[in-house]
Amino acid sequence: MPDVLVVEDDVELALAVVDMLSLFGFRCRRAGSLAEARPLAEHVDLVLLDLGLPDGDGMELCRALQGRIPVIVMTARGAASDRVSGLEGGADDYVAKPFDARELVARCRAVLRRSSGPTSDPDVTVDGSLVVSPSRGLVTLDGVALALTIKERELLFALARRRGAMVTRAELIAEVWGTSPQLGDNTLRVHLSSLRRKLDDDPTNPRFLVTVRGGGVRLRVED
Ligand code: CA
């Protein structure tokens, strides 16, 4: 049973969300502020996050989690700027208030599925030093496990599944962000450049991640 932390200062709304999710088999905890949420957030499988909290912006918590725990931002309907800043700030998805119970549950399940998974995809080694292992949920560089966010890892797994073939930007966005392909290129760019930094990969002379003219990315896998 997945554990979900609902961070929302509107008690009525928080209780409604907890009721919905409990019906569908989630175990829920509640926090009404950043201070209450911080000690709980590291110990759940998923955080549902309101942005306007009495002691600060919900994105502070999202940034502090650094992608270790998946986050779904709860936005006011139509607040597109909240959605974009949420996704660029490392959130995994968003839902608009007021919620449709089935949509909320479907998004929670999708995010949990994307963030959890061992698969049977084979390991891919690049340039003898980068090993991408979707089946173990692990990326190592020269034998050392890299501290990547869920999104960065998912990007590498999506590329590894295609071996050295190019994956278009649209495909990457659809695979890694699932329901939010409309969020555009910028989020992908931000995550790719942070991934390059962690891999110490020079985009002008890449060892690992090659940007292909005409709109895609591939891993430098030699067969
Ligand atoms: Ca609020």
GROMACS .gro file of C-alpha atoms and ligand atoms in nm:
model
  224
    1MET     CA    1   0.000   0.000   0.000
    2PRO     CA    2   0.166   0.328  -0.108
    3ASP     CA    3   0.214   0.602   0.154
    4VAL     CA    4   0.113   0.949   0.041
    5LEU     CA    5   0.176   1.277   0.222
    6VAL     CA    6  -0.092   1.538   0.151
    7VAL     CA    7   0.052   1.887   0.216
    8GLU     CA    8  -0.238   2.131   0.217
    9ASP     CA    9  -0.339   2.401   0.464
   10ASP     CA   10  -0.706   2.399   0.360
   11VAL     CA   11  -0.820   2.131   0.606
   12GLU     CA   12  -1.146   2.058   0.429
   13LEU     CA   13  -0.973   2.006   0.096
   14ALA     CA   14  -0.697   1.799   0.257
   15LEU     CA   15  -0.952   1.570   0.421
   16ALA     CA   16  -1.139   1.532   0.091
   17VAL     CA   17  -0.814   1.427  -0.082
   18VAL     CA   18  -0.731   1.184   0.197
   19ASP     CA   19  -1.081   1.033   0.168
   20MET     CA   20  -1.050   0.990  -0.208
   21LEU     CA   21  -0.707   0.831  -0.193
   22SER     CA   22  -0.793   0.605   0.101
   23LEU     CA   23  -1.084   0.463  -0.098
   24PHE     CA   24  -0.839   0.359  -0.367
   25GLY     CA   25  -0.594   0.190  -0.134
   26PHE     CA   26  -0.344   0.464  -0.053
   27ARG     CA   27  -0.232   0.522   0.305
   28CYS     CA   28  -0.237   0.898   0.369
   29ARG     CA   29  -0.073   1.136   0.611
   30ARG     CA   30  -0.147   1.503   0.633
   31ALA     CA   31   0.058   1.818   0.687
   32GLY     CA   32  -0.077   2.175   0.696
   33SER     CA   33   0.253   2.360   0.664
   34LEU     CA   34   0.610   2.325   0.542
   35ALA     CA   35   0.727   2.275   0.901
   36GLU     CA   36   0.490   1.982   0.948
   37ALA     CA   37   0.568   1.837   0.607
   38ARG     CA   38   0.949   1.839   0.621
   39PRO     CA   39   1.002   1.558   0.873
   40LEU     CA   40   0.738   1.339   0.707
   41ALA     CA   41   0.816   1.386   0.339
   42GLU     CA   42   1.128   1.168   0.327
   43HIS     CA   43   0.936   0.869   0.457
   44VAL     CA   44   0.652   0.841   0.207
   45ASP     CA   45   0.628   0.714  -0.152
   46LEU     CA   46   0.466   1.028  -0.292
   47VAL     CA   47   0.399   1.389  -0.188
   48LEU     CA   48   0.088   1.581  -0.297
   49LEU     CA   49   0.184   1.944  -0.258
   50ASP     CA   50  -0.010   2.269  -0.233
   51LEU     CA   51   0.206   2.568  -0.323
   52GLY     CA   52   0.048   2.837  -0.103
   53LEU     CA   53   0.128   2.729   0.251
   54PRO     CA   54   0.116   2.945   0.564
   55ASP     CA   55   0.491   2.929   0.626
   56GLY     CA   56   0.616   2.948   0.268
   57ASP     CA   57   0.606   2.825  -0.089
   58GLY     CA   58   0.547   2.452  -0.142
   59MET     CA   59   0.825   2.453  -0.401
   60GLU     CA   60   1.076   2.490  -0.118
   61LEU     CA   61   0.986   2.140  -0.005
   62CYS     CA   62   0.996   2.012  -0.361
   63ARG     CA   63   1.347   2.150  -0.407
   64ALA     CA   64   1.462   2.013  -0.073
   65LEU     CA   65   1.353   1.663  -0.175
   66GLN     CA   66   1.580   1.689  -0.482
   67GLY     CA   67   1.379   1.433  -0.674
   68ARG     CA   68   1.428   1.158  -0.415
   69ILE     CA   69   1.053   1.141  -0.348
   70PRO     CA   70   0.807   1.203  -0.633
   71VAL     CA   71   0.594   1.516  -0.600
   72ILE     CA   72   0.259   1.607  -0.756
   73VAL     CA   73   0.177   1.977  -0.729
   74MET     CA   74  -0.185   2.072  -0.661
   75THR     CA   75  -0.261   2.394  -0.849
   76ALA     CA   76  -0.558   2.622  -0.882
   77ARG     CA   77  -0.742   2.547  -1.203
   78GLY     CA   78  -0.585   2.725  -1.498
   79ALA     CA   79  -0.280   2.850  -1.312
   80ALA     CA   80  -0.046   2.759  -1.596
   81SER     CA   81   0.244   2.948  -1.443
   82ASP     CA   82   0.219   2.729  -1.130
   83ARG     CA   83   0.229   2.418  -1.346
   84VAL     CA   84   0.532   2.524  -1.544
   85SER     CA   85   0.729   2.646  -1.243
   86GLY     CA   86   0.629   2.331  -1.056
   87LEU     CA   87   0.752   2.100  -1.329
   88GLU     CA   88   1.069   2.298  -1.386
   89GLY     CA   89   1.130   2.301  -1.012
   90GLY     CA   90   1.139   1.922  -1.008
   91ALA     CA   91   0.776   1.820  -0.955
   92ASP     CA   92   0.670   1.506  -1.137
   93ASP     CA   93   0.320   1.609  -1.232
   94TYR     CA   94   0.041   1.845  -1.134
   95VAL     CA   95  -0.332   1.821  -1.072
   96ALA     CA   96  -0.575   2.111  -1.092
   97LYS     CA   97  -0.817   2.187  -0.809
   98PRO     CA   98  -1.098   2.100  -0.772
   99PHE     CA   99  -1.004   1.738  -0.824
  100ASP     CA  100  -1.174   1.466  -1.009
  101ALA     CA  101  -1.112   1.164  -0.784
  102ARG     CA  102  -1.035   0.927  -1.067
  103GLU     CA  103  -0.794   1.166  -1.234
  104LEU     CA  104  -0.615   1.226  -0.906
  105VAL     CA  105  -0.579   0.853  -0.842
  106ALA     CA  106  -0.467   0.786  -1.199
  107ARG     CA  107  -0.196   1.053  -1.176
  108CYS     CA  108  -0.074   0.924  -0.840
  109ARG     CA  109  -0.050   0.572  -0.978
  110ALA     CA  110   0.126   0.688  -1.296
  111VAL     CA  111   0.386   0.885  -1.102
  112LEU     CA  112   0.445   0.595  -0.862
  113ARG     CA  113   0.484   0.357  -1.154
  114ARG     CA  114   0.731   0.582  -1.332
  115SER     CA  115   0.935   0.644  -1.021
  116SER     CA  116   0.947   0.294  -0.886
  117GLY     CA  117   1.051   0.065  -1.123
  118PRO     CA  118   1.271  -0.225  -1.170
  119THR     CA  119   1.230  -0.343  -1.528
  120SER     CA  120   1.391  -0.617  -1.732
  121ASP     CA  121   1.580  -0.377  -1.960
  122PRO     CA  122   1.947  -0.472  -1.998
  123ASP     CA  123   2.236  -0.260  -1.869
  124VAL     CA  124   2.397  -0.022  -2.115
  125THR     CA  125   2.762   0.083  -2.088
  126VAL     CA  126   2.889   0.402  -2.249
  127ASP     CA  127   3.256   0.478  -2.310
  128GLY     CA  128   3.357   0.206  -2.066
  129SER     CA  129   3.265   0.416  -1.763
  130LEU     CA  130   2.896   0.506  -1.754
  131VAL     CA  131   2.667   0.213  -1.671
  132VAL     CA  132   2.292   0.269  -1.696
  133SER     CA  133   2.098  -0.011  -1.532
  134PRO     CA  134   1.720   0.028  -1.553
  135SER     CA  135   1.669  -0.316  -1.398
  136ARG     CA  136   1.857  -0.217  -1.083
  137GLY     CA  137   1.734   0.143  -1.095
  138LEU     CA  138   2.096   0.252  -1.089
  139VAL     CA  139   2.343   0.468  -1.279
  140THR     CA  140   2.716   0.442  -1.205
  141LEU     CA  141   3.012   0.640  -1.332
  142ASP     CA  142   3.351   0.468  -1.294
  143GLY     CA  143   3.186   0.227  -1.051
  144VAL     CA  144   3.038   0.497  -0.828
  145ALA     CA  145   2.660   0.532  -0.802
  146LEU     CA  146   2.546   0.877  -0.914
  147ALA     CA  147   2.300   1.081  -0.707
  148LEU     CA  148   2.044   1.157  -0.975
  149THR     CA  149   1.689   1.280  -0.944
  150ILE     CA  150   1.407   1.052  -1.056
  151LYS     CA  151   1.368   1.254  -1.376
  152GLU     CA  152   1.738   1.246  -1.460
  153ARG     CA  153   1.742   0.872  -1.406
  154GLU     CA  154   1.429   0.826  -1.616
  155LEU     CA  155   1.588   1.025  -1.898
  156LEU     CA  156   1.892   0.800  -1.899
  157PHE     CA  157   1.675   0.488  -1.881
  158ALA     CA  158   1.465   0.609  -2.175
  159LEU     CA  159   1.784   0.664  -2.377
  160ALA     CA  160   1.934   0.332  -2.264
  161ARG     CA  161   1.626   0.141  -2.377
  162ARG     CA  162   1.695   0.267  -2.732
  163ARG     CA  163   2.061   0.170  -2.702
  164GLY     CA  164   2.243   0.421  -2.921
  165ALA     CA  165   1.947   0.526  -3.133
  166MET     CA  166   1.823   0.882  -3.131
  167VAL     CA  167   1.520   0.962  -2.919
  168THR     CA  168   1.330   1.274  -3.021
  169ARG     CA  169   1.267   1.547  -2.767
  170ALA     CA  170   0.892   1.487  -2.791
  171GLU     CA  171   0.941   1.116  -2.718
  172LEU     CA  172   1.159   1.191  -2.418
  173ILE     CA  173   0.908   1.436  -2.277
  174ALA     CA  174   0.622   1.190  -2.327
  175GLU     CA  175   0.815   0.901  -2.170
  176VAL     CA  176   0.958   1.082  -1.873
  177TRP     CA  177   0.681   1.330  -1.797
  178GLY     CA  178   0.397   1.108  -1.911
  179THR     CA  179   0.083   1.310  -1.906
  180SER     CA  180   0.239   1.651  -1.962
  181PRO     CA  181   0.392   1.666  -2.310
  182GLN     CA  182   0.257   2.022  -2.355
  183LEU     CA  183   0.498   2.155  -2.098
  184GLY     CA  184   0.750   2.212  -2.373
  185ASP     CA  185   1.117   2.192  -2.440
  186ASN     CA  186   1.250   2.407  -2.162
  187THR     CA  187   1.191   2.154  -1.884
  188LEU     CA  188   1.371   1.888  -2.085
  189ARG     CA  189   1.659   2.126  -2.152
  190VAL     CA  190   1.692   2.208  -1.782
  191HIS     CA  191   1.703   1.841  -1.684
  192LEU     CA  192   1.944   1.744  -1.961
  193SER     CA  193   2.188   2.017  -1.866
  194SER     CA  194   2.178   1.922  -1.499
  195LEU     CA  195   2.234   1.561  -1.601
  196ARG     CA  196   2.534   1.665  -1.813
  197ARG     CA  197   2.678   1.852  -1.516
  198LYS     CA  198   2.650   1.544  -1.295
  199LEU     CA  199   2.808   1.329  -1.565
  200ASP     CA  200   3.075   1.593  -1.623
  201ASP     CA  201   2.985   1.567  -1.991
  202ASP     CA  202   3.089   1.853  -2.217
  203PRO     CA  203   2.803   1.918  -2.463
  204THR     CA  204   3.045   2.046  -2.728
  205ASN     CA  205   3.253   1.729  -2.707
  206PRO     CA  206   3.026   1.473  -2.544
  207ARG     CA  207   3.138   1.137  -2.407
  208PHE     CA  208   2.787   1.021  -2.320
  209LEU     CA  209   2.494   1.235  -2.431
  210VAL     CA  210   2.491   1.342  -2.793
  211THR     CA  211   2.252   1.609  -2.916
  212VAL     CA  212   2.146   1.521  -3.269
  213ARG     CA  213   2.085   1.795  -3.521
  214GLY     CA  214   1.717   1.804  -3.605
  215GLY     CA  215   1.588   1.749  -3.259
  216GLY     CA  216   1.688   1.453  -3.048
  217VAL     CA  217   1.933   1.299  -2.807
  218ARG     CA  218   2.116   0.967  -2.807
  219LEU     CA  219   2.361   0.779  -2.591
  220ARG     CA  220   2.707   0.717  -2.737
  221VAL     CA  221   2.680   0.341  -2.725
  222GLU     CA  222   2.920   0.151  -2.950
  223ASP     CA  223   2.801  -0.188  -3.060
  224CA      CA  224  -0.302   2.681   0.037
   0.00000   0.00000   0.00000
